[in-house]
């Protein structure tokens, strides 16, 4: 579509006032769906005021499967966004057909978001989609907090174990920690990583999906 050209279907846009839902099915069936082709890094350059769309829609929480933003929430590309809209309004076959044009997206996007897309597609209204989204995010936050607590408990248990061991054993462990501090986190055992976290050399980062990764802590200035 050209700028200033009207469109009567739904447009997936950051300026949407509501999320897409099954309530949009009749509108999509009659007039279609569109999205704004723009990089996330250049949203400020988009003349949204010149896009003549009546039914602007937002997408609910979903995770990108594209190679640029894989695993990042809210960072879908245009193909993923359009496919997601069709999954949610009740036409998964169209969503699959869109993603089949990409080697990385044929199955990855739908599989990565399977539980969420199923929940959203069952909602009859935008309010229902928002509630499903908020429930999911709250659950993910609780799981992330539980993982962080487990890590803290594990580190504390190991701290007690280290304090109760002999001095020679303790010095060996510290030496091992020194050598591990510059290693690939994926090659460090869980017990030793807990020790490094306790020593402040690494920190645990938990995303909204509950995945825990470890990053080397920045030295104090």
XYZ file of N, CA and C in Angstrom:
663
model
N 0.830 -1.199 0.000
C 0.000 0.000 0.000
C 0.870 1.257 0.000
N 0.395 2.261 -0.698
C 1.096 3.542 -0.694
C 0.688 4.352 0.529
N 1.544 5.303 0.919
C 1.173 6.215 1.990
C -0.066 6.993 1.559
N -0.952 7.252 2.485
C -2.211 7.965 2.264
C -3.269 7.119 1.569
N -2.909 5.871 1.212
C -3.904 4.983 0.610
C -4.669 4.284 1.734
N -5.970 4.320 1.672
C -6.780 3.731 2.724
C -6.755 2.217 2.699
N -6.919 1.587 3.874
C -6.988 0.131 3.984
C -8.030 -0.191 5.034
N -8.982 -1.043 4.679
C -10.123 -1.306 5.555
C -9.965 -2.565 6.393
N -8.884 -3.312 6.157
C -8.627 -4.485 6.981
C -7.867 -4.108 8.247
N -7.316 -5.099 8.933
C -6.519 -4.789 10.124
C -5.072 -4.538 9.705
N -4.426 -3.620 10.391
C -3.016 -3.316 10.152
C -2.265 -3.531 11.454
N -1.261 -4.399 11.427
C -0.441 -4.639 12.608
C 0.517 -3.475 12.758
N 0.352 -2.725 13.823
C 1.066 -1.452 13.953
C 1.368 -1.135 15.411
N 2.520 -0.522 15.695
C 2.843 -0.114 17.076
C 1.878 0.926 17.630
N 1.099 1.571 16.753
C 0.144 2.576 17.229
C -1.255 1.981 17.399
N -1.350 0.658 17.361
C -2.644 0.013 17.560
C -3.202 0.302 18.943
N -4.508 0.298 19.053
C -5.165 0.566 20.335
C -5.707 -0.698 20.980
N -5.614 -1.831 20.298
C -6.069 -3.094 20.852
C -5.315 -4.237 20.208
N -5.357 -5.404 20.841
C -4.650 -6.556 20.294
C -5.540 -7.320 19.318
N -4.915 -8.006 18.385
C -5.653 -8.821 17.430
C -6.266 -10.023 18.156
N -7.456 -10.425 17.724
C -8.146 -11.550 18.358
C -9.106 -12.175 17.354
N -9.790 -13.226 17.804
C -10.780 -13.877 16.931
C -11.916 -12.925 16.575
N -12.106 -11.896 17.360
C -13.153 -10.917 17.052
C -12.871 -10.188 15.742
N -11.630 -10.256 15.259
C -11.255 -9.607 14.001
C -11.436 -10.523 12.790
N -11.892 -11.751 13.010
C -11.953 -12.738 11.925
C -12.805 -12.251 10.753
N -13.981 -11.692 11.036
C -14.855 -11.247 9.948
C -14.220 -10.100 9.171
N -13.553 -9.209 9.884
C -12.880 -8.077 9.242
C -11.746 -8.562 8.339
N -10.990 -9.528 8.818
C -9.884 -10.075 8.018
C -10.427 -10.840 6.819
N -11.509 -11.568 7.027
C -12.096 -12.334 5.918
C -12.563 -11.403 4.796
N -13.108 -10.263 5.160
C -13.661 -9.354 4.165
C -12.618 -8.428 3.547
N -11.679 -7.939 4.353
C -10.758 -6.911 3.861
C -9.271 -7.281 3.982
N -8.963 -8.357 4.663
C -7.573 -8.783 4.741
C -6.810 -8.208 5.927
N -5.518 -8.497 5.950
C -4.629 -8.028 7.012
C -3.335 -7.531 6.384
N -2.714 -6.569 7.008
C -1.466 -6.000 6.494
C -0.561 -5.666 7.666
N 0.706 -5.413 7.366
C 1.625 -4.989 8.409
C 2.515 -3.890 7.845
N 3.190 -3.179 8.713
C 4.083 -2.105 8.301
C 5.487 -2.671 8.140
N 6.026 -2.563 6.947
C 7.346 -3.124 6.648
C 8.416 -2.135 7.091
N 8.960 -2.369 8.275
C 9.939 -1.432 8.820
C 10.812 -2.144 9.837
N 12.069 -1.755 9.889
C 12.988 -2.299 10.889
C 12.629 -1.764 12.268
N 12.825 -2.612 13.300
C 12.597 -2.162 14.670
C 13.494 -0.973 15.003
N 14.665 -0.915 14.380
C 15.615 0.157 14.688
C 15.204 1.495 14.060
N 14.202 1.490 13.154
C 13.835 2.723 12.453
C 12.349 3.074 12.630
N 11.778 2.675 13.744
C 10.365 2.977 13.981
C 10.099 4.476 13.996
N 11.065 5.242 14.477
C 10.871 6.693 14.555
C 10.766 7.343 13.174
N 11.212 6.622 12.140
C 11.172 7.174 10.788
C 9.853 6.896 10.065
N 8.994 6.099 10.682
C 7.735 5.728 10.021
C 6.693 6.842 10.203
N 6.139 7.358 9.108
C 5.112 8.413 9.212
C 3.737 7.802 9.503
N 3.543 7.357 10.744
C 2.310 6.656 11.089
C 1.060 7.498 10.799
N 1.177 8.816 10.934
C 0.014 9.684 10.705
C -0.465 9.632 9.263
N 0.414 9.217 8.341
C 0.043 9.170 6.920
C -0.459 7.795 6.486
N -0.498 6.861 7.422
C -1.001 5.527 7.113
C -2.486 5.505 7.453
N -3.321 5.480 6.442
C -4.765 5.611 6.622
C -5.400 4.248 6.880
N -5.265 3.814 8.129
C -5.864 2.545 8.534
C -6.794 2.798 9.705
N -7.959 2.210 9.643
C -8.953 2.396 10.709
C -8.787 1.378 11.823
N -8.318 0.183 11.460
C -8.271 -0.915 12.427
C -6.821 -1.313 12.713
N -6.098 -0.463 13.409
C -4.729 -0.782 13.802
C -4.755 -1.763 14.970
N -3.902 -2.767 14.894
C -3.868 -3.792 15.930
C -2.440 -4.035 16.415
N -2.357 -4.376 17.685
C -1.105 -4.826 18.286
C -1.103 -6.341 18.359
N 0.081 -6.927 18.431
C 0.188 -8.355 18.686
C 0.459 -8.576 20.172
N -0.064 -9.650 20.744
C 0.257 -9.968 22.138
C 1.680 -10.532 22.244
N 2.055 -10.853 23.447
C 3.395 -11.376 23.727
C 3.678 -12.639 22.915
N 4.717 -12.587 22.101
C 5.198 -13.739 21.352
C 6.712 -13.627 21.247
N 7.352 -14.732 20.917
C 8.817 -14.774 20.864
C 9.272 -14.967 19.419
N 10.256 -14.191 19.015
C 10.756 -14.251 17.638
C 11.508 -15.548 17.377
N 11.381 -16.052 16.147
C 12.153 -17.219 15.710
C 13.085 -16.858 14.565
N 13.034 -15.606 14.104
C 13.891 -15.216 12.983
C 15.353 -15.163 13.428
N 16.298 -15.338 12.504
C 17.718 -15.419 12.877
C 18.271 -14.169 13.554
N 17.676 -13.011 13.290
C 18.203 -11.763 13.870
C 17.833 -11.625 15.342
N 16.606 -11.977 15.686
C 16.124 -11.760 17.059
C 15.630 -13.039 17.721
N 16.201 -14.173 17.349
C 15.707 -15.460 17.859
C 15.648 -15.476 19.392
N 14.483 -15.891 19.891
C 14.313 -16.026 21.330
C 13.951 -14.744 22.046
N 13.897 -13.612 21.340
C 13.590 -12.337 21.982
C 12.089 -12.055 21.903
N 11.455 -11.746 23.012
C 10.026 -11.414 22.972
C 9.788 -10.067 22.321
N 8.620 -9.943 21.675
C 8.162 -8.703 21.050
C 8.960 -8.299 19.817
N 9.907 -9.100 19.348
C 10.771 -8.688 18.234
C 10.521 -9.524 16.980
N 9.245 -9.722 16.644
C 8.886 -10.471 15.456
C 9.199 -9.648 14.210
N 9.565 -10.334 13.125
C 9.698 -9.606 11.864
C 8.331 -9.574 11.172
N 8.285 -8.984 9.985
C 6.995 -8.786 9.311
C 6.279 -10.101 9.016
N 7.025 -11.092 8.537
C 6.404 -12.373 8.199
C 5.830 -13.044 9.444
N 6.599 -13.024 10.524
C 6.128 -13.632 11.769
C 4.882 -12.907 12.287
N 4.885 -11.580 12.201
C 3.754 -10.807 12.689
C 2.479 -11.136 11.906
N 2.598 -11.170 10.586
C 1.419 -11.455 9.766
C 0.934 -12.884 9.999
N 1.866 -13.823 10.074
C 1.491 -15.220 10.341
C 0.806 -15.336 11.699
N 1.340 -14.644 12.703
C 0.757 -14.696 14.043
C -0.685 -14.212 14.024
N -0.959 -13.153 13.282
C -2.320 -12.631 13.203
C -3.279 -13.691 12.666
N -2.855 -14.413 11.643
C -3.724 -15.451 11.082
C -3.879 -16.636 12.030
N -2.818 -16.993 12.745
C -2.936 -18.054 13.752
C -3.985 -17.660 14.798
N -3.935 -16.411 15.236
C -4.793 -15.964 16.331
C -6.254 -15.827 15.904
N -6.504 -15.318 14.692
C -7.899 -15.133 14.277
C -8.558 -16.441 13.841
N -7.763 -17.502 13.710
C -8.366 -18.807 13.432
C -8.063 -19.423 12.098
N -7.043 -18.918 11.387
C -6.655 -19.514 10.115
C -5.189 -19.946 10.157
N -4.904 -20.987 10.916
C -3.513 -21.441 11.052
C -2.891 -21.899 9.737
N -3.738 -22.384 8.812
C -3.187 -22.846 7.535
C -2.563 -21.688 6.753
N -3.125 -20.490 6.887
C -2.542 -19.325 6.209
C -1.252 -18.914 6.906
N -1.259 -18.961 8.226
C -0.040 -18.671 8.962
C 1.078 -19.621 8.592
N 0.753 -20.899 8.477
C 1.766 -21.888 8.081
C 2.274 -21.611 6.668
N 1.368 -21.226 5.767
C 1.761 -20.958 4.381
C 2.727 -19.773 4.305
N 2.513 -18.771 5.147
C 3.419 -17.615 5.169
C 4.797 -18.039 5.652
N 4.850 -18.773 6.753
C 6.138 -19.155 7.331
C 6.866 -20.210 6.503
N 6.133 -20.933 5.662
C 6.768 -21.960 4.822
C 7.698 -21.355 3.775
N 7.616 -20.045 3.576
C 8.499 -19.382 2.612
C 9.906 -19.154 3.158
N 10.131 -19.483 4.427
C 11.422 -19.231 5.054
C 11.961 -20.521 5.661
N 13.210 -20.840 5.348
C 13.815 -22.062 5.880
C 13.817 -22.063 7.399
N 14.109 -20.908 7.997
C 14.177 -20.829 9.452
C 12.789 -20.817 10.094
N 11.754 -20.500 9.315
C 10.448 -20.295 9.926
C 9.411 -21.353 9.652
N 9.748 -22.353 8.834
C 8.740 -23.331 8.421
C 8.048 -23.965 9.618
N 8.837 -24.351 10.634
C 8.246 -24.933 11.833
C 8.635 -24.164 13.094
N 9.756 -23.465 13.052
C 10.325 -22.878 14.270
C 9.386 -21.899 14.958
N 8.791 -20.971 14.211
C 7.973 -19.939 14.849
C 6.767 -20.543 15.555
N 6.055 -21.430 14.868
C 4.853 -22.002 15.478
C 5.212 -22.900 16.654
N 6.302 -23.665 16.534
C 6.688 -24.549 17.628
C 7.161 -23.749 18.837
N 7.897 -22.669 18.589
C 8.410 -21.846 19.683
C 7.277 -21.183 20.472
N 6.187 -20.864 19.780
C 5.063 -20.156 20.405
C 3.793 -20.999 20.478
N 3.924 -22.303 20.370
C 2.756 -23.175 20.248
C 1.746 -22.977 21.375
N 2.218 -22.992 22.621
C 1.297 -22.878 23.754
C 0.594 -21.524 23.763
N 1.345 -20.465 23.493
C 0.757 -19.123 23.487
C -0.238 -18.949 22.351
N 0.138 -19.378 21.153
C -0.767 -19.226 20.010
C -2.062 -19.990 20.234
N -1.960 -21.150 20.850
C -3.159 -21.938 21.133
C -4.054 -21.199 22.135
N -3.457 -20.622 23.168
C -4.231 -19.869 24.156
C -4.918 -18.666 23.512
N -4.156 -17.917 22.716
C -4.728 -16.723 22.085
C -5.851 -17.083 21.122
N -5.673 -18.158 20.364
C -6.682 -18.547 19.369
C -7.986 -18.989 20.025
N -7.937 -19.379 21.296
C -9.138 -19.804 22.007
C -9.923 -18.626 22.587
N -9.300 -17.454 22.591
C -9.954 -16.274 23.165
C -10.892 -15.633 22.146
N -12.078 -15.251 22.587
C -13.074 -14.688 21.685
C -12.952 -13.179 21.528
N -12.156 -12.542 22.391
C -12.082 -11.079 22.355
C -10.662 -10.610 22.647
N -10.426 -9.312 22.378
C -9.122 -8.723 22.664
C -8.839 -8.759 24.166
N -9.867 -8.540 24.994
C -9.669 -8.587 26.447
C -9.223 -9.974 26.880
N -9.795 -11.001 26.250
C -9.402 -12.361 26.587
C -7.956 -12.636 26.213
N -7.515 -12.128 25.055
C -6.124 -12.296 24.631
C -5.182 -11.604 25.611
N -5.539 -10.391 26.026
C -4.706 -9.660 26.981
C -4.611 -10.399 28.309
N -5.718 -10.984 28.752
C -5.695 -11.727 30.005
C -4.806 -12.959 29.887
N -4.905 -13.654 28.754
C -4.057 -14.827 28.528
C -2.585 -14.425 28.499
N -2.295 -13.302 27.854
C -0.923 -12.806 27.805
C -0.411 -12.490 29.209
N -1.184 -11.756 29.993
C -0.747 -11.355 31.322
C -0.576 -12.555 32.251
N -1.469 -13.539 32.121
C -1.340 -14.759 32.929
C -0.048 -15.493 32.582
N 0.270 -15.538 31.286
C 1.483 -16.234 30.847
C 2.734 -15.529 31.373
N 2.771 -14.210 31.254
C 3.936 -13.452 31.710
C 4.100 -13.587 33.221
N 2.987 -13.553 33.957
C 3.062 -13.714 35.411
C 3.603 -15.095 35.774
N 3.158 -16.119 35.058
C 3.656 -17.472 35.311
C 5.155 -17.567 35.018
N 5.577 -16.966 33.902
C 6.990 -17.003 33.543
C 7.834 -16.266 34.577
N 7.319 -15.148 35.094
C 8.040 -14.396 36.125
C 8.183 -15.223 37.400
N 7.124 -15.919 37.787
C 7.194 -16.760 38.989
C 8.219 -17.866 38.820
N 8.239 -18.489 37.628
C 9.200 -19.551 37.376
C 10.622 -19.016 37.381
N 10.808 -17.813 36.840
C 12.137 -17.211 36.822
C 12.617 -16.930 38.242
N 11.716 -16.409 39.087
C 12.085 -16.142 40.470
C 12.412 -17.429 41.211
N 11.659 -18.492 40.926
C 11.925 -19.770 41.577
C 13.293 -20.315 41.175
N 13.655 -20.171 39.895
C 14.965 -20.630 39.435
C 16.084 -19.840 40.105
N 15.885 -18.538 40.221
C 16.902 -17.718 40.867
C 17.055 -18.090 42.333
N 15.927 -18.399 43.009
C 15.994 -18.808 44.403
C 16.705 -20.145 44.544
N 16.432 -21.063 43.624
C 17.110 -22.360 43.656
C 18.611 -22.193 43.496
N 19.005 -21.281 42.603
C 20.427 -21.029 42.406
C 21.051 -20.450 43.672
N 20.341 -19.507 44.303
C 20.858 -18.910 45.534
C 20.968 -19.955 46.640
N 19.949 -20.829 46.751
C 19.991 -21.888 47.761
C 21.151 -22.842 47.501
N 21.373 -23.159 46.233
C 22.452 -24.075 45.873
C 23.800 -23.478 46.227
N 23.950 -22.183 45.949
C 25.205 -21.504 46.271
C 25.426 -21.474 47.774
N 24.340 -21.270 48.539
C 24.472 -21.228 49.991
C 24.859 -22.589 50.546
N 24.265 -23.658 50.009
C 24.609 -25.008 50.440
C 26.076 -25.291 50.181
N 26.549 -24.895 48.993
C 27.954 -25.112 48.663
C 28.872 -24.268 49.532
N 28.400 -23.083 49.939
C 29.206 -22.247 50.818
C 29.412 -22.942 52.156
N 28.337 -23.562 52.677
C 28.455 -24.299 53.923
C 29.355 -25.502 53.785
N 29.273 -26.163 52.623
C 30.119 -27.327 52.371
C 31.576 -26.933 52.300
N 31.857 -25.811 51.651
C 33.238 -25.347 51.530
C 33.809 -24.960 52.883
N 32.995 -24.292 53.735
C 33.499 -23.846 55.033
C 33.769 -25.013 55.955
N 33.079 -26.142 55.709
C 33.286 -27.303 56.563
C 34.386 -28.219 56.091
N 34.975 -27.945 54.943
C 36.024 -28.808 54.408
C 37.377 -28.353 54.903
N 38.377 -29.163 54.666
C 39.735 -28.845 55.094
C 40.301 -27.671 54.342
N 41.328 -27.041 54.899
C 41.924 -25.859 54.291
C 42.561 -26.168 52.958
N 43.162 -27.347 52.828
C 43.791 -27.690 51.548
C 42.754 -27.810 50.455
N 41.616 -28.463 50.822
C 40.554 -28.631 49.835
C 40.005 -27.285 49.422
N 39.850 -26.350 50.401
C 39.312 -25.036 50.088
C 40.215 -24.281 49.159
N 41.517 -24.366 49.353
C 42.434 -23.638 48.480
C 42.411 -24.187 47.083
N 42.243 -25.516 46.962
C 42.157 -26.111 45.629
C 40.925 -25.605 44.902
N 39.788 -25.488 45.658
C 38.565 -25.027 45.021
C 38.713 -23.604 44.541
N 39.359 -22.749 45.359
C 39.541 -21.369 44.953
C 40.411 -21.278 43.726
N 41.436 -22.142 43.666
C 42.305 -22.133 42.490
C 41.533 -22.526 41.256
N 40.647 -23.524 41.444
C 39.836 -23.942 40.318
C 38.906 -22.837 39.873
N 38.374 -22.070 40.855
C 37.484 -20.972 40.512
C 38.218 -19.899 39.741
N 39.472 -19.653 40.113
C 40.252 -18.658 39.400
C 40.396 -19.026 37.946
N 40.697 -20.297 37.682
C 40.901 -20.714 36.296
C 39.602 -20.724 35.519
N 38.484 -21.029 36.233
C 37.199 -21.086 35.551
C 36.644 -19.707 35.247
N 37.129 -18.698 35.940
C 36.547 -17.360 35.782
C 36.671 -16.852 34.362
N 37.645 -17.356 33.621
C 37.796 -16.901 32.250
C 37.331 -17.915 31.234
N 36.657 -18.983 31.699
C 36.246 -20.060 30.813
C 34.893 -19.781 30.192
N 34.559 -20.614 29.217
C 33.229 -20.576 28.621
C 32.230 -21.053 29.680
N 31.184 -20.257 30.005
C 30.230 -20.674 31.032
C 29.625 -22.040 30.768
N 29.469 -22.381 29.498
C 28.883 -23.675 29.171
C 29.762 -24.855 29.529
N 31.049 -24.618 29.790
C 31.980 -25.687 30.114
C 32.223 -25.815 31.617
N 31.575 -24.969 32.430
C 31.781 -24.981 33.869
C 30.685 -25.797 34.532
N 31.051 -26.653 35.477
C 30.069 -27.494 36.138
C 29.096 -26.639 36.936
N 27.923 -27.208 37.221
C 26.894 -26.454 37.936
C 27.379 -26.057 39.332
N 28.068 -26.977 40.018
C 28.542 -26.669 41.366
C 29.575 -25.552 41.337
N 30.503 -25.627 40.409
C 31.539 -24.599 40.355
C 30.943 -23.252 39.906
N 29.932 -23.309 39.014
C 29.299 -22.069 38.596
C 28.592 -21.403 39.776
N 27.946 -22.198 40.634
C 27.296 -21.636 41.817
C 28.321 -20.941 42.701
N 29.523 -21.530 42.800
C 30.581 -20.910 43.592
C 31.027 -19.589 42.966
N 31.158 -19.571 41.648
C 31.574 -18.349 40.956
C 30.536 -17.248 41.097
N 29.254 -17.635 41.075
C 28.194 -16.652 41.286
C 28.279 -16.097 42.700
N 28.499 -16.981 43.673
C 28.615 -16.547 45.064
C 29.806 -15.613 45.250
N 30.889 -15.853 44.528
C 32.083 -15.017 44.616
C 31.922 -13.698 43.852
N 30.829 -13.571 43.090
C 30.601 -12.339 42.356
C 31.311 -12.274 41.019
N 31.853 -13.411 40.544
C 32.583 -13.403 39.275
C 31.649 -13.628 38.086
N 30.544 -14.281 38.313
C 29.502 -14.447 37.307
C 28.180 -14.038 37.947
N 27.206 -13.719 37.088
C 25.864 -13.451 37.582
C 24.866 -14.204 36.718
N 23.775 -14.600 37.340
C 22.732 -15.337 36.632
C 21.726 -14.359 36.049
N 21.349 -14.590 34.789
C 20.347 -13.764 34.115
C 19.214 -14.684 33.693
N 17.995 -14.378 34.124
C 16.828 -15.205 33.817
C 15.861 -14.417 32.968
N 15.481 -14.976 31.793
C 14.526 -14.275 30.941
C 13.101 -14.634 31.335
N 12.118 -14.044 30.633
C 10.715 -14.249 30.989
C 10.237 -15.671 30.721
N 10.997 -16.432 29.964
C 10.627 -17.824 29.717
C 11.229 -18.751 30.744
N 11.991 -18.194 31.693
C 12.586 -19.002 32.739
C 13.939 -19.572 32.398
N 14.510 -19.189 31.256
C 15.820 -19.690 30.870
C 16.909 -18.933 31.613
N 17.832 -19.674 32.220
C 18.912 -19.061 32.989
C 20.213 -19.142 32.205
N 20.871 -18.010 32.045
C 22.199 -17.969 31.446
C 23.134 -17.256 32.414
N 24.429 -17.488 32.245
C 25.419 -16.901 33.130
C 26.340 -15.992 32.330
N 26.579 -14.814 32.863
C 27.457 -13.862 32.207
C 28.519 -13.430 33.192
N 29.700 -13.154 32.682
C 30.798 -12.739 33.536
C 30.502 -11.358 34.115
N 30.641 -11.220 35.425
C 30.368 -9.935 36.074
C 31.427 -8.917 35.727
N 30.983 -7.681 35.541
C 31.922 -6.600 35.255
C 32.688 -6.246 36.534
N 34.016 -6.026 36.428
C 34.786 -5.665 37.628
C 34.344 -4.310 38.163
N 34.396 -4.163 39.455
C 34.011 -2.898 40.086
C 34.985 -1.810 39.677
N 34.496 -0.583 39.415
C 35.379 0.514 38.987
C 36.331 0.919 40.101
